[in-house]
Amino acid sequence: MQLIDETTLTTLRKAAASQSCRLVDFDTAEVRPGFVPNTFFLIVSGTVPCANMRVELIPVVYIQRPDYWEIEVVAFLPGPICLPQVGKYMETIPLDGILGTAGI
């Protein structure tokens, strides 16, 4: 895995925030082993305020491997209209290559 350099990361962090996506809370987070030895998956579930929001688990970008790797729960609104009804989500991400030295 190729890591990003500090100059690029600083430039990225100074960029304007997106208006079509937001960090969202979760109700449960669970790490489960995969079928192949030494593989693991993070499973996160919760609710979003718009029924048409799409949720993804996005690993934070680091210059070097951290003690604990942060994974953001991000909700995207695919268009200009929010269907104002609570939606449920459950998302999974393989943890291969995104484990910190002590965990996630």
mmCIF file with all atom_site columns, C-alpha atoms in Angstrom:
data_model
loop_
_atom_site.group_PDB
_atom_site.id
_atom_site.type_symbol
_atom_site.label_atom_id
_atom_site.label_alt_id
_atom_site.label_comp_id
_atom_site.label_asym_id
_atom_site.label_entity_id
_atom_site.label_seq_id
_atom_site.pdbx_PDB_ins_code
_atom_site.Cartn_x
_atom_site.Cartn_y
_atom_site.Cartn_z
_atom_site.occupancy
_atom_site.B_iso_or_equiv
_atom_site.pdbx_formal_charge
_atom_site.auth_seq_id
_atom_site.auth_comp_id
_atom_site.auth_asym_id
_atom_site.auth_atom_id
_atom_site.pdbx_PDB_model_num
ATOM 1   C CA . MET A 1 1   ? 0.000   0.000   0.000  1.00 0.00 ? 1   MET A CA 1
ATOM 2   C CA . GLN A 1 2   ? 1.353   3.420   -0.952 1.00 0.00 ? 2   GLN A CA 1
ATOM 3   C CA . LEU A 1 3   ? 1.063   6.132   1.677  1.00 0.00 ? 3   LEU A CA 1
ATOM 4   C CA . ILE A 1 4   ? 0.322   9.767   0.897  1.00 0.00 ? 4   ILE A CA 1
ATOM 5   C CA . ASP A 1 5   ? 3.011   12.423  1.511  1.00 0.00 ? 5   ASP A CA 1
ATOM 6   C CA . GLU A 1 6   ? 2.534   15.211  4.065  1.00 0.00 ? 6   GLU A CA 1
ATOM 7   C CA . THR A 1 7   ? 2.281   18.041  1.506  1.00 0.00 ? 7   THR A CA 1
ATOM 8   C CA . THR A 1 8   ? -0.518  16.288  -0.392 1.00 0.00 ? 8   THR A CA 1
ATOM 9   C CA . LEU A 1 9   ? -2.352  15.460  2.836  1.00 0.00 ? 9   LEU A CA 1
ATOM 10  C CA . THR A 1 10  ? -2.129  19.083  4.046  1.00 0.00 ? 10  THR A CA 1
ATOM 11  C CA . THR A 1 11  ? -3.503  20.328  0.718  1.00 0.00 ? 11  THR A CA 1
ATOM 12  C CA . LEU A 1 12  ? -6.328  17.778  0.878  1.00 0.00 ? 12  LEU A CA 1
ATOM 13  C CA . ARG A 1 13  ? -7.319  18.820  4.413  1.00 0.00 ? 13  ARG A CA 1
ATOM 14  C CA . LYS A 1 14  ? -7.446  22.521  3.382  1.00 0.00 ? 14  LYS A CA 1
ATOM 15  C CA . ALA A 1 15  ? -9.892  21.829  0.534  1.00 0.00 ? 15  ALA A CA 1
ATOM 16  C CA . ALA A 1 16  ? -13.502 22.981  0.939  1.00 0.00 ? 16  ALA A CA 1
ATOM 17  C CA . ALA A 1 17  ? -15.888 20.526  2.602  1.00 0.00 ? 17  ALA A CA 1
ATOM 18  C CA . SER A 1 18  ? -18.427 18.769  0.435  1.00 0.00 ? 18  SER A CA 1
ATOM 19  C CA . GLN A 1 19  ? -22.039 19.880  0.704  1.00 0.00 ? 19  GLN A CA 1
ATOM 20  C CA . SER A 1 20  ? -23.541 16.572  -0.480 1.00 0.00 ? 20  SER A CA 1
ATOM 21  C CA . CYS A 1 21  ? -22.098 14.275  2.190  1.00 0.00 ? 21  CYS A CA 1
ATOM 22  C CA . ARG A 1 22  ? -21.952 14.210  5.966  1.00 0.00 ? 22  ARG A CA 1
ATOM 23  C CA . LEU A 1 23  ? -20.457 12.132  8.751  1.00 0.00 ? 23  LEU A CA 1
ATOM 24  C CA . VAL A 1 24  ? -23.253 10.207  10.456 1.00 0.00 ? 24  VAL A CA 1
ATOM 25  C CA . ASP A 1 25  ? -23.567 8.375   13.750 1.00 0.00 ? 25  ASP A CA 1
ATOM 26  C CA . PHE A 1 26  ? -23.923 4.630   14.033 1.00 0.00 ? 26  PHE A CA 1
ATOM 27  C CA . ASP A 1 27  ? -25.793 2.427   16.477 1.00 0.00 ? 27  ASP A CA 1
ATOM 28  C CA . THR A 1 28  ? -23.594 -0.676  16.346 1.00 0.00 ? 28  THR A CA 1
ATOM 29  C CA . ALA A 1 29  ? -20.092 -1.547  15.142 1.00 0.00 ? 29  ALA A CA 1
ATOM 30  C CA . GLU A 1 30  ? -18.736 -5.073  15.172 1.00 0.00 ? 30  GLU A CA 1
ATOM 31  C CA . VAL A 1 31  ? -15.544 -6.704  13.906 1.00 0.00 ? 31  VAL A CA 1
ATOM 32  C CA . ARG A 1 32  ? -16.036 -10.252 12.614 1.00 0.00 ? 32  ARG A CA 1
ATOM 33  C CA . PRO A 1 33  ? -13.472 -12.729 11.316 1.00 0.00 ? 33  PRO A CA 1
ATOM 34  C CA . GLY A 1 34  ? -13.529 -13.653 7.639  1.00 0.00 ? 34  GLY A CA 1
ATOM 35  C CA . PHE A 1 35  ? -13.527 -17.143 6.187  1.00 0.00 ? 35  PHE A CA 1
ATOM 36  C CA . VAL A 1 36  ? -9.817  -16.888 5.327  1.00 0.00 ? 36  VAL A CA 1
ATOM 37  C CA . PRO A 1 37  ? -7.489  -16.965 8.375  1.00 0.00 ? 37  PRO A CA 1
ATOM 38  C CA . ASN A 1 38  ? -6.312  -13.547 9.650  1.00 0.00 ? 38  ASN A CA 1
ATOM 39  C CA . THR A 1 39  ? -8.981  -11.589 7.762  1.00 0.00 ? 39  THR A CA 1
ATOM 40  C CA . PHE A 1 40  ? -11.533 -9.367  9.452  1.00 0.00 ? 40  PHE A CA 1
ATOM 41  C CA . PHE A 1 41  ? -14.562 -7.265  8.510  1.00 0.00 ? 41  PHE A CA 1
ATOM 42  C CA . LEU A 1 42  ? -16.096 -4.217  10.184 1.00 0.00 ? 42  LEU A CA 1
ATOM 43  C CA . ILE A 1 43  ? -19.911 -4.190  10.163 1.00 0.00 ? 43  ILE A CA 1
ATOM 44  C CA . VAL A 1 44  ? -21.622 -0.907  11.084 1.00 0.00 ? 44  VAL A CA 1
ATOM 45  C CA . SER A 1 45  ? -25.357 -0.160  11.271 1.00 0.00 ? 45  SER A CA 1
ATOM 46  C CA . GLY A 1 46  ? -27.527 2.815   12.153 1.00 0.00 ? 46  GLY A CA 1
ATOM 47  C CA . THR A 1 47  ? -30.010 5.315   10.754 1.00 0.00 ? 47  THR A CA 1
ATOM 48  C CA . VAL A 1 48  ? -29.836 8.353   8.472  1.00 0.00 ? 48  VAL A CA 1
ATOM 49  C CA . PRO A 1 49  ? -32.288 11.278  8.269  1.00 0.00 ? 49  PRO A CA 1
ATOM 50  C CA . CYS A 1 50  ? -33.081 10.830  4.564  1.00 0.00 ? 50  CYS A CA 1
ATOM 51  C CA . ALA A 1 51  ? -34.398 7.548   3.181  1.00 0.00 ? 51  ALA A CA 1
ATOM 52  C CA . ASN A 1 52  ? -32.453 8.039   -0.068 1.00 0.00 ? 52  ASN A CA 1
ATOM 53  C CA . MET A 1 53  ? -29.002 8.560   1.515  1.00 0.00 ? 53  MET A CA 1
ATOM 54  C CA . ARG A 1 54  ? -26.202 6.148   0.588  1.00 0.00 ? 54  ARG A CA 1
ATOM 55  C CA . VAL A 1 55  ? -23.756 5.221   3.376  1.00 0.00 ? 55  VAL A CA 1
ATOM 56  C CA . GLU A 1 56  ? -20.116 4.151   3.005  1.00 0.00 ? 56  GLU A CA 1
ATOM 57  C CA . LEU A 1 57  ? -17.317 3.316   5.423  1.00 0.00 ? 57  LEU A CA 1
ATOM 58  C CA . ILE A 1 58  ? -14.286 5.403   4.474  1.00 0.00 ? 58  ILE A CA 1
ATOM 59  C CA . PRO A 1 59  ? -10.831 4.860   6.034  1.00 0.00 ? 59  PRO A CA 1
ATOM 60  C CA . VAL A 1 60  ? -9.037  8.089   7.055  1.00 0.00 ? 60  VAL A CA 1
ATOM 61  C CA . VAL A 1 61  ? -5.845  8.837   5.096  1.00 0.00 ? 61  VAL A CA 1
ATOM 62  C CA . TYR A 1 62  ? -2.598  8.763   7.112  1.00 0.00 ? 62  TYR A CA 1
ATOM 63  C CA . ILE A 1 63  ? 1.029   9.497   6.295  1.00 0.00 ? 63  ILE A CA 1
ATOM 64  C CA . GLN A 1 64  ? 2.166   6.549   8.418  1.00 0.00 ? 64  GLN A CA 1
ATOM 65  C CA . ARG A 1 65  ? 0.355   3.692   10.091 1.00 0.00 ? 65  ARG A CA 1
ATOM 66  C CA . PRO A 1 66  ? -1.406  4.980   13.244 1.00 0.00 ? 66  PRO A CA 1
ATOM 67  C CA . ASP A 1 67  ? -1.993  3.134   16.510 1.00 0.00 ? 67  ASP A CA 1
ATOM 68  C CA . TYR A 1 68  ? -5.726  3.064   15.782 1.00 0.00 ? 68  TYR A CA 1
ATOM 69  C CA . TRP A 1 69  ? -7.027  3.469   12.247 1.00 0.00 ? 69  TRP A CA 1
ATOM 70  C CA . GLU A 1 70  ? -10.105 5.684   12.082 1.00 0.00 ? 70  GLU A CA 1
ATOM 71  C CA . ILE A 1 71  ? -12.910 4.736   9.712  1.00 0.00 ? 71  ILE A CA 1
ATOM 72  C CA . GLU A 1 72  ? -15.553 7.357   8.985  1.00 0.00 ? 72  GLU A CA 1
ATOM 73  C CA . VAL A 1 73  ? -19.227 6.588   8.440  1.00 0.00 ? 73  VAL A CA 1
ATOM 74  C CA . VAL A 1 74  ? -20.207 8.908   5.579  1.00 0.00 ? 74  VAL A CA 1
ATOM 75  C CA . ALA A 1 75  ? -23.696 9.446   4.145  1.00 0.00 ? 75  ALA A CA 1
ATOM 76  C CA . PHE A 1 76  ? -24.118 10.806  0.604  1.00 0.00 ? 76  PHE A CA 1
ATOM 77  C CA . LEU A 1 77  ? -27.239 12.440  -0.765 1.00 0.00 ? 77  LEU A CA 1
ATOM 78  C CA . PRO A 1 78  ? -27.376 11.315  -4.425 1.00 0.00 ? 78  PRO A CA 1
ATOM 79  C CA . GLY A 1 79  ? -29.418 14.287  -5.628 1.00 0.00 ? 79  GLY A CA 1
ATOM 80  C CA . PRO A 1 80  ? -30.880 17.613  -4.589 1.00 0.00 ? 80  PRO A CA 1
ATOM 81  C CA . ILE A 1 81  ? -33.839 16.130  -2.719 1.00 0.00 ? 81  ILE A CA 1
ATOM 82  C CA . CYS A 1 82  ? -33.838 14.498  0.726  1.00 0.00 ? 82  CYS A CA 1
ATOM 83  C CA . LEU A 1 83  ? -36.697 12.061  1.224  1.00 0.00 ? 83  LEU A CA 1
ATOM 84  C CA . PRO A 1 84  ? -37.450 13.064  4.844  1.00 0.00 ? 84  PRO A CA 1
ATOM 85  C CA . GLN A 1 85  ? -37.950 9.642   6.315  1.00 0.00 ? 85  GLN A CA 1
ATOM 86  C CA . VAL A 1 86  ? -35.502 7.838   8.577  1.00 0.00 ? 86  VAL A CA 1
ATOM 87  C CA . GLY A 1 87  ? -33.549 5.210   6.643  1.00 0.00 ? 87  GLY A CA 1
ATOM 88  C CA . LYS A 1 88  ? -31.648 2.276   8.094  1.00 0.00 ? 88  LYS A CA 1
ATOM 89  C CA . TYR A 1 89  ? -28.257 1.152   6.880  1.00 0.00 ? 89  TYR A CA 1
ATOM 90  C CA . MET A 1 90  ? -25.792 -1.690  7.414  1.00 0.00 ? 90  MET A CA 1
ATOM 91  C CA . GLU A 1 91  ? -22.374 -1.430  5.781  1.00 0.00 ? 91  GLU A CA 1
ATOM 92  C CA . THR A 1 92  ? -19.327 -3.704  5.761  1.00 0.00 ? 92  THR A CA 1
ATOM 93  C CA . ILE A 1 93  ? -15.667 -3.057  4.956  1.00 0.00 ? 93  ILE A CA 1
ATOM 94  C CA . PRO A 1 94  ? -12.782 -5.543  4.862  1.00 0.00 ? 94  PRO A CA 1
ATOM 95  C CA . LEU A 1 95  ? -10.020 -4.474  7.255  1.00 0.00 ? 95  LEU A CA 1
ATOM 96  C CA . ASP A 1 96  ? -7.149  -5.755  5.093  1.00 0.00 ? 96  ASP A CA 1
ATOM 97  C CA . GLY A 1 97  ? -4.520  -2.984  4.944  1.00 0.00 ? 97  GLY A CA 1
ATOM 98  C CA . ILE A 1 98  ? -6.376  -0.585  7.262  1.00 0.00 ? 98  ILE A CA 1
ATOM 99  C CA . LEU A 1 99  ? -5.525  -1.933  10.695 1.00 0.00 ? 99  LEU A CA 1
ATOM 100 C CA . GLY A 1 100 ? -3.534  0.342   12.982 1.00 0.00 ? 100 GLY A CA 1
ATOM 101 C CA . THR A 1 101 ? -0.686  -1.025  15.074 1.00 0.00 ? 101 THR A CA 1
ATOM 102 C CA . ALA A 1 102 ? -3.165  -1.482  17.960 1.00 0.00 ? 102 ALA A CA 1
ATOM 103 C CA . GLY A 1 103 ? -6.471  -1.783  16.053 1.00 0.00 ? 103 GLY A CA 1
ATOM 104 C CA . ILE A 1 104 ? -9.238  0.333   14.554 1.00 0.00 ? 104 ILE A CA 1
#
